[in-house]
Short mmCIF file of C-alpha atoms in Angstrom, two decimals:
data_model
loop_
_atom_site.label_atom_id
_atom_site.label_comp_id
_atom_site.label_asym_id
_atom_site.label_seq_id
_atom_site.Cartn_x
_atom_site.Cartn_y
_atom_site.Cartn_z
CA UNK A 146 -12.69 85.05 -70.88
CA UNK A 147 -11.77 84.92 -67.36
CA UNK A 148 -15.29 84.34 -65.76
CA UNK A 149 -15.69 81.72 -68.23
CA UNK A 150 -12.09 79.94 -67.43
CA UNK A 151 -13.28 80.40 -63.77
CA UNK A 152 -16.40 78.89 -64.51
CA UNK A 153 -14.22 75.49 -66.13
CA UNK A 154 -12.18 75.58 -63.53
CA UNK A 155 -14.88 75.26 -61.07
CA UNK A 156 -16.92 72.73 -63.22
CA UNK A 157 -13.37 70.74 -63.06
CA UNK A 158 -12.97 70.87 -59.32
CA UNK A 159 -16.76 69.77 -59.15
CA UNK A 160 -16.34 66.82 -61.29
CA UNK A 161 -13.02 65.79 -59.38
CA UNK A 162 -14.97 66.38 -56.24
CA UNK A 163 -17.44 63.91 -56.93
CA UNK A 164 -15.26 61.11 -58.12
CA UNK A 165 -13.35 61.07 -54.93
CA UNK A 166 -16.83 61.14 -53.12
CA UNK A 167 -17.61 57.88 -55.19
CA UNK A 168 -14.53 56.06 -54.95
CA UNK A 169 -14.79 56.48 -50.96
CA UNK A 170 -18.14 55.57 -50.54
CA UNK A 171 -17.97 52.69 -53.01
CA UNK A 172 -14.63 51.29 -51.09
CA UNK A 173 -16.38 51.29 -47.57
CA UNK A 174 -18.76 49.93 -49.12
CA UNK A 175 -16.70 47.10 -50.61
CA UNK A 176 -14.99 47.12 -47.23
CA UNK A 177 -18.31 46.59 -45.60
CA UNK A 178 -16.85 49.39 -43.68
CA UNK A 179 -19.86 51.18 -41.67
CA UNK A 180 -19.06 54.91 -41.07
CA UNK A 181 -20.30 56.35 -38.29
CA UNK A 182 -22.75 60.20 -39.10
CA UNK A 183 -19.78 62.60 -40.55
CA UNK A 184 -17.30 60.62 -40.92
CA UNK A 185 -17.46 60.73 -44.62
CA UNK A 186 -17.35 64.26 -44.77
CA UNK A 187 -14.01 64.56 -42.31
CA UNK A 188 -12.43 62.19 -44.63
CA UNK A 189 -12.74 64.18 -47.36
CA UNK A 190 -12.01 67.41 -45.47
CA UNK A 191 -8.68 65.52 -44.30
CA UNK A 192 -7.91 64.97 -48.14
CA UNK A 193 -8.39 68.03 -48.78
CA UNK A 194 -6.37 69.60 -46.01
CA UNK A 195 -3.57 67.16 -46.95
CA UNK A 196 -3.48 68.41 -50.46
CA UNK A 197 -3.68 72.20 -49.05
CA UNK A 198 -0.21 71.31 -46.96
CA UNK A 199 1.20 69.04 -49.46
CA UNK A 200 2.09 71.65 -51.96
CA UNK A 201 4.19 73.76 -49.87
CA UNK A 202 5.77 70.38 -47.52
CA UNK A 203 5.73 67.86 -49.70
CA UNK A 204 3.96 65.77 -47.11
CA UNK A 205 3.75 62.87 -49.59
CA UNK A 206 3.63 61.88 -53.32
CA UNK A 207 1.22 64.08 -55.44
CA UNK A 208 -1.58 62.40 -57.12
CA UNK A 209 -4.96 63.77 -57.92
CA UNK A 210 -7.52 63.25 -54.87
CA UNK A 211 -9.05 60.04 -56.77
CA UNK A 212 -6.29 58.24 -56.36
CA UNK A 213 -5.81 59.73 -52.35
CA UNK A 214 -8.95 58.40 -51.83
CA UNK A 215 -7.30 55.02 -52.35
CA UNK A 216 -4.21 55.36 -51.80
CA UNK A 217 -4.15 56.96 -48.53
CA UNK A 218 -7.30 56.63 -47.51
CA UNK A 219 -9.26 53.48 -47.68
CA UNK A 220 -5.56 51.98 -47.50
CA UNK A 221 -5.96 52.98 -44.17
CA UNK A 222 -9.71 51.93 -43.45
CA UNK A 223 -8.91 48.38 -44.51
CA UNK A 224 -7.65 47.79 -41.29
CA UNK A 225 -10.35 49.33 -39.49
CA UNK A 226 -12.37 46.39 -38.55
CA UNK A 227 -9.32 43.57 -37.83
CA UNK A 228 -8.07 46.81 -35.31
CA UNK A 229 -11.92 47.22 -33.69
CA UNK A 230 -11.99 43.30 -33.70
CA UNK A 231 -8.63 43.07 -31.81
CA UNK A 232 -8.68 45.59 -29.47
CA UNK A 233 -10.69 45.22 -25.69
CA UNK A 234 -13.83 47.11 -25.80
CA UNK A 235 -13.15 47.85 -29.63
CA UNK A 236 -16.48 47.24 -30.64
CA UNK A 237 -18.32 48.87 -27.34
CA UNK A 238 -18.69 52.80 -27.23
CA UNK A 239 -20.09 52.26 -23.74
CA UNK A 240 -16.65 50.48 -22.85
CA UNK A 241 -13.58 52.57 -21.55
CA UNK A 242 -11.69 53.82 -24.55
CA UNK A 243 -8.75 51.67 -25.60
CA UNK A 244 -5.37 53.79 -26.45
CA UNK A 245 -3.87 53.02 -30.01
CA UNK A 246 -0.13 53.91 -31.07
CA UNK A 247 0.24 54.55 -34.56
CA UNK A 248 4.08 54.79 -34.55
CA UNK A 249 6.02 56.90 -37.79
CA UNK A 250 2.15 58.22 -38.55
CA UNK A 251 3.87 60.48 -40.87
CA UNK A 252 1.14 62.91 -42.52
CA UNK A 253 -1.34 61.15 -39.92
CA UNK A 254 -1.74 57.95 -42.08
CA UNK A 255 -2.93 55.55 -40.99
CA UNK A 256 -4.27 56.98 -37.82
CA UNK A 257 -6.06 59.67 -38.49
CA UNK A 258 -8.65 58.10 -41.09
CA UNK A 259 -9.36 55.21 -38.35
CA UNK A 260 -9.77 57.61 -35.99
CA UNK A 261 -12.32 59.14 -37.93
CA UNK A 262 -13.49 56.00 -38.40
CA UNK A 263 -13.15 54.68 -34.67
CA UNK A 264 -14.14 57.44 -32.74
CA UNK A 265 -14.37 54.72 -29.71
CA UNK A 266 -10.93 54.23 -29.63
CA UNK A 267 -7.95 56.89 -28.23
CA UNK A 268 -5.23 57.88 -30.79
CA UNK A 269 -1.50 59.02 -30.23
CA UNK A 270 -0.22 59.80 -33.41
CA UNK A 271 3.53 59.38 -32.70
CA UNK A 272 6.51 60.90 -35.36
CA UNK A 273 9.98 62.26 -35.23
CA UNK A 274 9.34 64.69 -38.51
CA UNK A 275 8.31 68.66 -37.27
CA UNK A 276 6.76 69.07 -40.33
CA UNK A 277 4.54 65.98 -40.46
CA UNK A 278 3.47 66.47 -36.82
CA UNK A 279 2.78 70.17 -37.21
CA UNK A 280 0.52 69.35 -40.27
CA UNK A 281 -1.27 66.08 -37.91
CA UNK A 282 -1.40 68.49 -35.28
CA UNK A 283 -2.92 70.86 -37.73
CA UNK A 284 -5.22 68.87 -39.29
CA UNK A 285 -6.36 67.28 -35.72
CA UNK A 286 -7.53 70.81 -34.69
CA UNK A 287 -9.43 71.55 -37.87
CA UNK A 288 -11.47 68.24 -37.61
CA UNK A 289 -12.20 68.51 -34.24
CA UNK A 290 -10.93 65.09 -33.39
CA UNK A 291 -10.93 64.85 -30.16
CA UNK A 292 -10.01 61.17 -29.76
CA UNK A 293 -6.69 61.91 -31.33
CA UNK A 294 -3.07 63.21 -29.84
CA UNK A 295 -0.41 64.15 -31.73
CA UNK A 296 3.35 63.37 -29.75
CA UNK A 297 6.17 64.33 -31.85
CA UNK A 298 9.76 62.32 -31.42
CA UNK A 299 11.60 59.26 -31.90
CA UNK A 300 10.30 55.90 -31.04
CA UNK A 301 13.22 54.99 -29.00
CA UNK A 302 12.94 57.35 -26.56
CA UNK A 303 8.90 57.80 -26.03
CA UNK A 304 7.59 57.22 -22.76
CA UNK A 305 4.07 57.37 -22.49
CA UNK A 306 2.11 57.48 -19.12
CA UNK A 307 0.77 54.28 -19.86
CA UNK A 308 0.66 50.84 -21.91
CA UNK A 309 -1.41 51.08 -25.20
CA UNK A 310 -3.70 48.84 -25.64
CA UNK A 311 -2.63 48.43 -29.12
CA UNK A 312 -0.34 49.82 -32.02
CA UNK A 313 -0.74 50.26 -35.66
CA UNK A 314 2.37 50.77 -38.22
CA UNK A 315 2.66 52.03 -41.82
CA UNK A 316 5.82 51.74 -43.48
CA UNK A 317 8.04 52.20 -40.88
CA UNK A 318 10.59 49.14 -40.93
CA UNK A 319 10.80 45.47 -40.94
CA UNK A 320 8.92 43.90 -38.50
CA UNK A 321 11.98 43.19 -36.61
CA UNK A 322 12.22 46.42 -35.51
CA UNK A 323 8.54 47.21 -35.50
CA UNK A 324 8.59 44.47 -33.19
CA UNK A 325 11.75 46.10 -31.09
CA UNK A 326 9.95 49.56 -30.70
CA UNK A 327 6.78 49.03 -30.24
CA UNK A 328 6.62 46.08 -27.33
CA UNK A 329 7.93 48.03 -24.49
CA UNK A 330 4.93 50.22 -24.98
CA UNK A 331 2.62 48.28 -26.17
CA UNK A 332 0.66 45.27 -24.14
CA UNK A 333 -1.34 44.37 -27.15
CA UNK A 334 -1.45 43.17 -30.74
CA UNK A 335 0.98 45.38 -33.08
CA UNK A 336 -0.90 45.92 -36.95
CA UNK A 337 1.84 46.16 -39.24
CA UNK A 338 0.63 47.14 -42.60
CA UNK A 339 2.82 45.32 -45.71
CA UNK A 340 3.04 45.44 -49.14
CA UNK A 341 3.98 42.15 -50.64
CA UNK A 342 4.04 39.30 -48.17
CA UNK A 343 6.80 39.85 -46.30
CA UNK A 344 8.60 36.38 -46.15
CA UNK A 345 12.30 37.35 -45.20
CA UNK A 346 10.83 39.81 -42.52
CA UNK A 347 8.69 37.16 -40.68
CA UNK A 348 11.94 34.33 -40.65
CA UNK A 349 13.38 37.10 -38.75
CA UNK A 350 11.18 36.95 -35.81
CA UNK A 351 12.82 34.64 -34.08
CA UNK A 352 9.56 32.19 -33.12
CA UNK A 353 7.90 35.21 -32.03
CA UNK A 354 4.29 34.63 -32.51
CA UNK A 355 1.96 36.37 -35.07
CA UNK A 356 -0.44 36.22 -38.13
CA UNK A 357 -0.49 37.05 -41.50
CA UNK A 358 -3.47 37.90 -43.72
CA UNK A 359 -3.98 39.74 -47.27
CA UNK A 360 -5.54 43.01 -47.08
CA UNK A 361 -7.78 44.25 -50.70
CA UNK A 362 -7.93 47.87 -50.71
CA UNK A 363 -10.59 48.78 -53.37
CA UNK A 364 -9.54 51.00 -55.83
CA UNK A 365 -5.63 50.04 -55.89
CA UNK A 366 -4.07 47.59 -57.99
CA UNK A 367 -0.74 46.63 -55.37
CA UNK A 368 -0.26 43.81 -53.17
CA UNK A 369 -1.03 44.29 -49.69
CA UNK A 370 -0.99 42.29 -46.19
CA UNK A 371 -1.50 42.93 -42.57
CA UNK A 372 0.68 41.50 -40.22
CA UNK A 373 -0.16 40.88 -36.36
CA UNK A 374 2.30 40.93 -33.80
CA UNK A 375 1.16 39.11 -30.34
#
């Protein structure tokens, strides 16, 4: 009885396997999202290092890998190509490397996936939470990214050596604030990732200039927008 609930259990973890498989390659796909050789398998080996952590740090809201796929992320992909678009040399891996901030990464999201993604392009992953950064630091190591650094502390006070060349943000504030803590650091366009369009927040700029686009993440039924900051 217990080889054969083993065997279930393994035929189970298969199946699941393969449907996260699908729904990433299909939503690249649909993202006409080019990966570059292994970067599908480091996404799913970041998924599945995520759920690994997640049940003993509660990293973020449990769902079955499926729905991670989506959720997390080609959520994060679908800003892959505006970020390679905007960024100097973005689309040149003969160019120097441009430096991206992805401020409040939190479990490395979305930085980590683009990076994967982007391997032309430098990331700091930058977050105030010990646990979070331990687990980006963590899971950094185990992919063998070596375009990515993990800085743990508060936005306020982080001083890095040098301007970044751009910064991407995930549910971190209104953009207001986004706006406050990312410009002294940053000397290019700011990607702030949305949810509904965010009206209220972008009256609140005071004239400062940006640009605001919807964003279709395949395989997730919820508004979303990206939001530029010049």
């Amino acid at each position: 009885m217990e080889a054969g609930a083993a065997s279930l259990a393994a035929a189970a973890a298969a199946r699941a396997g393969a449907r996260t498989r699908a729904v990433l390659a299909a939503g690249t796909g649909a993202l006409g999202l080019a990966l570059p050789p292994g970067a599908e398998e480091r996404l799913l080996s970041f998924l599945a290092e995520l759920r690994r952590w997640n049940r003993a740090y509660n990293l973020v809201a449990d769902a079955p890998d499926a729905a991670w796929a989506a959720s997390h992320l080609l959520d994060s992909l679908s800003i892959a190509a505006p970020l390679r678009d905007l960024v100097p040399g973005g689309g040149d891996r003969d160019a120097p490397a441009a430096r991206v901030l992805d401020l409040g990464t939190g479990a490395g999201l979305p930085g980590i996936p683009l990076a994967i993604a982007l391997p032309e392009l430098r990331f700091v992953l930058l977050d105030g939470n010990g646990k979070k950064v331990r687990f980006c630091r963590h899971a950094v190591a185990a992919l063998g990214l070596a375009n990515v650094e993990v800085a743990e502390g508060r936005a306020e006070g982080f001083a890095p050596c040098a301007p970044f060349d751009a910064a991407v943000v995930r549910a971190v504030g209104s953009l207001a604030r986004i706006r406050a803590l990312v410009r002294p650091c940053c000397r290019g366009p700011v990607l702030a990732m949305k949810g509904r369009h965010p009206a209220r927040e972008l009256a609140e700029l005071d004239g400062a200039p940006f640009e605001v686009a919807p964003l279709r993440v395949p395989g997730l039924d919820a508004e979303r927008h990206l939001v530029i900051l010049r």
